[in-house]
mmCIF file of C-alpha atoms in Angstrom:
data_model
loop_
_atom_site.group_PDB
_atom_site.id
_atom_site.type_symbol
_atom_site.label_atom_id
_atom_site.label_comp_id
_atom_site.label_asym_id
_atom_site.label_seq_id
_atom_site.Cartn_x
_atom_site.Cartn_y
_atom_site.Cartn_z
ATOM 1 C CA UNK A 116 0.000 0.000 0.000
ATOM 2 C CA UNK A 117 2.652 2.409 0.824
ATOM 3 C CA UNK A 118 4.625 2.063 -2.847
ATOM 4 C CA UNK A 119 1.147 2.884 -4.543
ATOM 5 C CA UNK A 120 0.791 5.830 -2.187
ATOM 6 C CA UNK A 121 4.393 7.157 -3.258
ATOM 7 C CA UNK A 122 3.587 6.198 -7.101
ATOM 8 C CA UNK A 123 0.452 8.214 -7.389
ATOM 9 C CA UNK A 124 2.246 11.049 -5.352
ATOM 10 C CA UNK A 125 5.379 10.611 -7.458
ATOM 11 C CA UNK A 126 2.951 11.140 -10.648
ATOM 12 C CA UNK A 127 1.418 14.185 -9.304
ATOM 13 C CA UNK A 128 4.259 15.547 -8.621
ATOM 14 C CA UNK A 129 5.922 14.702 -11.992
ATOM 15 C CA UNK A 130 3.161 16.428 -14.685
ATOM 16 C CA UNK A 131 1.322 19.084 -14.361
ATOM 17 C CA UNK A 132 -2.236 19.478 -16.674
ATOM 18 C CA UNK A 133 -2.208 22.973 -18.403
ATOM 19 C CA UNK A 134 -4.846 23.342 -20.521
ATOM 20 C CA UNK A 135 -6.033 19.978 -21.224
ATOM 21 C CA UNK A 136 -2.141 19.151 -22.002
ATOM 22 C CA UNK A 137 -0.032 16.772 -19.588
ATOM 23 C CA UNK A 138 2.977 18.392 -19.003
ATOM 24 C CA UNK A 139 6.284 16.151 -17.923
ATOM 25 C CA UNK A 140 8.726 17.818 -15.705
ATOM 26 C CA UNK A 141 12.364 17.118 -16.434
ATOM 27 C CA UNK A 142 14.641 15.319 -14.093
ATOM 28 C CA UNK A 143 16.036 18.837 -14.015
ATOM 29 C CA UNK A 144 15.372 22.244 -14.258
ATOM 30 C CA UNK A 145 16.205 25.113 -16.768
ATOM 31 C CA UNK A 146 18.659 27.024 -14.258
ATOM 32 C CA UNK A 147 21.457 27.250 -16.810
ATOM 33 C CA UNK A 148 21.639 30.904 -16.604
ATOM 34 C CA UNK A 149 24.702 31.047 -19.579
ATOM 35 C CA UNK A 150 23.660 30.375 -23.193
ATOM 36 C CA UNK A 151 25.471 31.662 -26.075
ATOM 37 C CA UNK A 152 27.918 33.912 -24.483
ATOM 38 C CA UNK A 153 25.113 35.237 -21.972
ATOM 39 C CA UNK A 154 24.681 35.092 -18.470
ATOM 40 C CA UNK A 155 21.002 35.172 -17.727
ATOM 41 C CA UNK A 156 19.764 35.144 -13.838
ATOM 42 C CA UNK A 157 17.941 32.360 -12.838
ATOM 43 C CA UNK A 158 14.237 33.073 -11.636
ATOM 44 C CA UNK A 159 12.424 30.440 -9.702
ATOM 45 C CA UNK A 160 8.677 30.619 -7.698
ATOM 46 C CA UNK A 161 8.841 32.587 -4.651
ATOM 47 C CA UNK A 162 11.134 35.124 -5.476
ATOM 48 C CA UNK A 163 10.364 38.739 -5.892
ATOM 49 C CA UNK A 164 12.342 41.244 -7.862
ATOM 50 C CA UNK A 165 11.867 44.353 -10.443
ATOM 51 C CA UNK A 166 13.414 41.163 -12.581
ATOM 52 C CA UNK A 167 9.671 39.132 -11.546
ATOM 53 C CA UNK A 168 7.594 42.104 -12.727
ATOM 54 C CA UNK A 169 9.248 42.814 -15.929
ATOM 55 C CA UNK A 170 9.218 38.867 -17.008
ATOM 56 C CA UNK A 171 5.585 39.091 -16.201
ATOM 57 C CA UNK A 172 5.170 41.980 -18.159
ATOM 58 C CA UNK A 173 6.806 40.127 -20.639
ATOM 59 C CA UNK A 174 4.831 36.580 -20.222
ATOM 60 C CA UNK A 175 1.807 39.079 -20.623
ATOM 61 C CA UNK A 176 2.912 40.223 -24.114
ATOM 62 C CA UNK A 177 3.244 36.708 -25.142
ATOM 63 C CA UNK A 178 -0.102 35.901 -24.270
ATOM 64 C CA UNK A 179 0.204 33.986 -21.085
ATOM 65 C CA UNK A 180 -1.500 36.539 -19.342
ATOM 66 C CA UNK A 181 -0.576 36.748 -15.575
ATOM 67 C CA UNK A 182 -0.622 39.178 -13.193
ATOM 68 C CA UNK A 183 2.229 41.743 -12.398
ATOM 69 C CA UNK A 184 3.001 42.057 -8.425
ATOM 70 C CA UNK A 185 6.517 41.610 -8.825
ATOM 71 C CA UNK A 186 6.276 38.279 -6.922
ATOM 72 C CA UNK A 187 6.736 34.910 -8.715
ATOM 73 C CA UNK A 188 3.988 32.950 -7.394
ATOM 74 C CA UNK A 189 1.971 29.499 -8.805
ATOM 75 C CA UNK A 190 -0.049 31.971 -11.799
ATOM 76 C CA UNK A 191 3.247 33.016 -12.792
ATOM 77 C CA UNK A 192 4.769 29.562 -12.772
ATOM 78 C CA UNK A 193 2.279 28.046 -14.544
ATOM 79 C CA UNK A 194 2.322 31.094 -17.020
ATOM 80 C CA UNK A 195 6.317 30.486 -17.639
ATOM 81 C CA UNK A 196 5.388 26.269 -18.151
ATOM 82 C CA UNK A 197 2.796 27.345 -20.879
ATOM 83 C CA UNK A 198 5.127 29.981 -22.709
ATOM 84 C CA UNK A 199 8.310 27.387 -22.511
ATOM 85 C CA UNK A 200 5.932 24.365 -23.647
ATOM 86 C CA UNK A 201 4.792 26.987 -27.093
ATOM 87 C CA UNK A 202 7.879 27.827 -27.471
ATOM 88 C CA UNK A 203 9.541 24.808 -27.347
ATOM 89 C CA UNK A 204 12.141 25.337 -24.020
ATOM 90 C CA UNK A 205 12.321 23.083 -21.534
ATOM 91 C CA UNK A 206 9.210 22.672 -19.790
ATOM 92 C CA UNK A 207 10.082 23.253 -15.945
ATOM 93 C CA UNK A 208 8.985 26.957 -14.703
ATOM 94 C CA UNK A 209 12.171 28.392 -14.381
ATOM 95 C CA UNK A 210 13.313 30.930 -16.273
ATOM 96 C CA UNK A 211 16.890 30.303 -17.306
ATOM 97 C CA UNK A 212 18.626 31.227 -20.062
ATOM 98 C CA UNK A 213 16.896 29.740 -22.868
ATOM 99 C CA UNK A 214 13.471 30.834 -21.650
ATOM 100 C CA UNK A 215 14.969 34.542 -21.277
ATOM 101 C CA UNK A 216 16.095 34.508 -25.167
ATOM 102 C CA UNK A 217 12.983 33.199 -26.256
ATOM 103 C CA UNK A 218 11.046 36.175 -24.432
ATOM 104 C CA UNK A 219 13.236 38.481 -25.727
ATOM 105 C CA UNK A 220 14.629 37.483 -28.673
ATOM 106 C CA UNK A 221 10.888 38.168 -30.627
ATOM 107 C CA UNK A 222 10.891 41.386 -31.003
ATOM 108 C CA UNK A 223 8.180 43.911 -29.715
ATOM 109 C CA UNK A 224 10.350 46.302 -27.845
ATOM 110 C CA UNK A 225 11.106 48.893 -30.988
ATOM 111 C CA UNK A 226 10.462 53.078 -30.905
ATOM 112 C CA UNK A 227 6.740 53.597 -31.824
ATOM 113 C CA UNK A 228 5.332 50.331 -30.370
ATOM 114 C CA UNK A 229 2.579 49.903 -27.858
ATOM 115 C CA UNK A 230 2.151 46.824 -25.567
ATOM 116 C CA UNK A 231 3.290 44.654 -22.527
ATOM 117 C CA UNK A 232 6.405 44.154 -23.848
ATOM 118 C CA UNK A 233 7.404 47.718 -23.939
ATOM 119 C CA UNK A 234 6.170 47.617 -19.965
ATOM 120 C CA UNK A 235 8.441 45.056 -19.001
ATOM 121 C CA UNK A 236 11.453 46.976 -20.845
ATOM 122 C CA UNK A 237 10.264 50.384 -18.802
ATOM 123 C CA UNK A 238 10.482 48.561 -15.551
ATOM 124 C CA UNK A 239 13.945 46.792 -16.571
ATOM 125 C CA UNK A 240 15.060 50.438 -17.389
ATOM 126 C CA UNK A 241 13.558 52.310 -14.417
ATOM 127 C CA UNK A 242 15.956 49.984 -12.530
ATOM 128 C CA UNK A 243 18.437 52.519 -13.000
ATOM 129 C CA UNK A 244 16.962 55.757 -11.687
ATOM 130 C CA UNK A 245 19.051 58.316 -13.853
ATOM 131 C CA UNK A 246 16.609 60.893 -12.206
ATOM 132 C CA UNK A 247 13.914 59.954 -14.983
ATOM 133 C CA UNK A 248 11.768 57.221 -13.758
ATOM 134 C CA UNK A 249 9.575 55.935 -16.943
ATOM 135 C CA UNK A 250 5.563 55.884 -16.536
ATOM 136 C CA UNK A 251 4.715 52.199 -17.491
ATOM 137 C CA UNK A 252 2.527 53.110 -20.229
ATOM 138 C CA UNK A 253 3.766 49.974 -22.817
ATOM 139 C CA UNK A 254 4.210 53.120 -25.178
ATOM 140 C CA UNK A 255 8.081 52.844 -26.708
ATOM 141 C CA UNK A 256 7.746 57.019 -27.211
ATOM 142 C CA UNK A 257 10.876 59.257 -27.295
ATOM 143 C CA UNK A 258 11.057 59.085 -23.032
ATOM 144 C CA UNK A 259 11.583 55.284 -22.934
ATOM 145 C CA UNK A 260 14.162 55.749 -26.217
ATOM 146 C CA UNK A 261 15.929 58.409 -24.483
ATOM 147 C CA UNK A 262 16.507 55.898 -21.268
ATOM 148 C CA UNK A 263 17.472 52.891 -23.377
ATOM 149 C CA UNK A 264 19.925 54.948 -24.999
ATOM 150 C CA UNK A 265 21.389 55.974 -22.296
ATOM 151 C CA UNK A 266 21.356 52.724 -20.689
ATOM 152 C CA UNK A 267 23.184 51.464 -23.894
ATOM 153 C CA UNK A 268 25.893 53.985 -23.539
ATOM 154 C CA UNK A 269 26.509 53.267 -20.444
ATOM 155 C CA UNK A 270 26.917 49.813 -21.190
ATOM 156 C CA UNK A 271 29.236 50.123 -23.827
ATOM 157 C CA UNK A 272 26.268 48.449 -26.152
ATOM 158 C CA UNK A 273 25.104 49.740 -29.685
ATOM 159 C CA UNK A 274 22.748 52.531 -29.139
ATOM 160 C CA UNK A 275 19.363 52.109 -31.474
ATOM 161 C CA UNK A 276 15.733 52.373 -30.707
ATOM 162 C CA UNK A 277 15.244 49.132 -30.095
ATOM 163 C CA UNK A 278 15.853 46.428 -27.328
ATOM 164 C CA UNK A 279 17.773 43.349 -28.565
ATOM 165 C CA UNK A 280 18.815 40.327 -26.202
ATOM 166 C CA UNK A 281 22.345 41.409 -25.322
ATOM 167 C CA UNK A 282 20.496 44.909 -24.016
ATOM 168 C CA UNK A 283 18.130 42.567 -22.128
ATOM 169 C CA UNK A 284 20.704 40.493 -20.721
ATOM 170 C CA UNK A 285 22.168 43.806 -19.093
ATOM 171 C CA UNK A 286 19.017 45.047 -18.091
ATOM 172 C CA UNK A 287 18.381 41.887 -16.458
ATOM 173 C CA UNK A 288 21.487 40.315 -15.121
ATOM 174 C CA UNK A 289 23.598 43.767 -14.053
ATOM 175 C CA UNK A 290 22.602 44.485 -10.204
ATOM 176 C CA UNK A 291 20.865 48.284 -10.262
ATOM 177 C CA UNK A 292 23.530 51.437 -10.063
ATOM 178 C CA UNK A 293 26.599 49.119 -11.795
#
C-alpha cells in the first residue's frame, strides 16, 4: 500500500495538466543561466524582484496573461510552463537562459510600439533611476528611447531604438547602479 501511495504522489508531482495538455517535468530544471555567451539570472517561484515584474510583463505580451506584483507565485509559474511548452524550451517553470532569449529574442520592444512588452522593458530600465523614472505606459515614445539609450551607452552596447537580447541580458542580469 505504501509504494502505490508514493507512485500516485510521485505522478502528481511529476506532470502538471495545463490546458487539457499533460505536461512532464524534467529530471532537471532550466537554471542554466549562460547560453550563447550570456549570463542570464535564474528566476524560480517565490522570489520577488523588479526582474519578476518585468518577465511578467513580458509573459503578458506573449499571451500567457498573468498578473504583475513583482512576486513569482503558482499563476506566474504556470504562465512560464505554458510559454516554454509553445515555445519549445524546456518545460520546468524556471526561467533560465533559454526561456529569457525566447522572451526576448521576438521582437516587440522597438520606438513607436505599444504593448506589454514595452512595460516590461520600462520597468527593466527604471531599474536605473538616472533621475527619470519611466511611466509604465507599454508606449516605446521618445522618453523610454531616451533611457534605453542611455542605458546602452553606459553599457558600452550599440545605441538604437530598439531592445535586442544582449540589451536585455544587461538590463536583467547587471545588479541596479553598476
Amino acid at each position: 500500500m505504501n509504494v502505490t501511495r508514493i507512485a500516485v504522489a510521485g505522478l502528481a508531482a511529476g506532470s502538471m495538466v495545463l490546458g487539457g495538455v499533460v505536461l512532464a517535468s524534467p529530471a532537471s530544471a532550466d537554471p542554466e543561466p549562460t547560453y550563447k555567451g550570456l549570463t542570464w539570472p535564474v528566476l524560480r517561484q517565490g522570489q520577488t524582484s523588479e526582474n519578476v515584474r518585468a518577465l511578467q510583463w513580458l509573459l503578458n505580451c506573449h499571451g500567457d496573461k498573468v498578473a504583475v506584483p513583482s512576486h513569482f507565485g503558482p499563476k506566474t509559474y504556470a504562465a512560464v510552463r505554458s510559454f516554454q511548452y509553445k515555445n519549445g524550451n524546456k518545460v520546468d517553470g524556471i526561467v533560465g537562459a533559454s526561456t529569457w532569449l525566447s522572451l526576448t529574442g521576438k521582437g516587440g520592444f522597438s520606438y513607436g510600439e505599444r504593448n506589454d512588452c514595452v512595460k516590461g522593458l520600462q520597468v527593466a530600465l527604471n531599474k536605473w533611476r538616472y533621475n527619470d523614472d519611466l511611466p509604465i505606459t507599454g508606449y516605446f515614445g521618445p522618453r523610454t528611447r531616451t533611457k534605453l539609450n542611455k542605458f546602452q551607452r553606459a553599457h558600452a552596447l550599440p545605441v538604437h531604438a530598439y531592445a535586442d537580447p544582449k540589451d536585455w541580458n544587461k538590463l536583467v542580469s547587471t545588479p541596479a547602479g553598476k
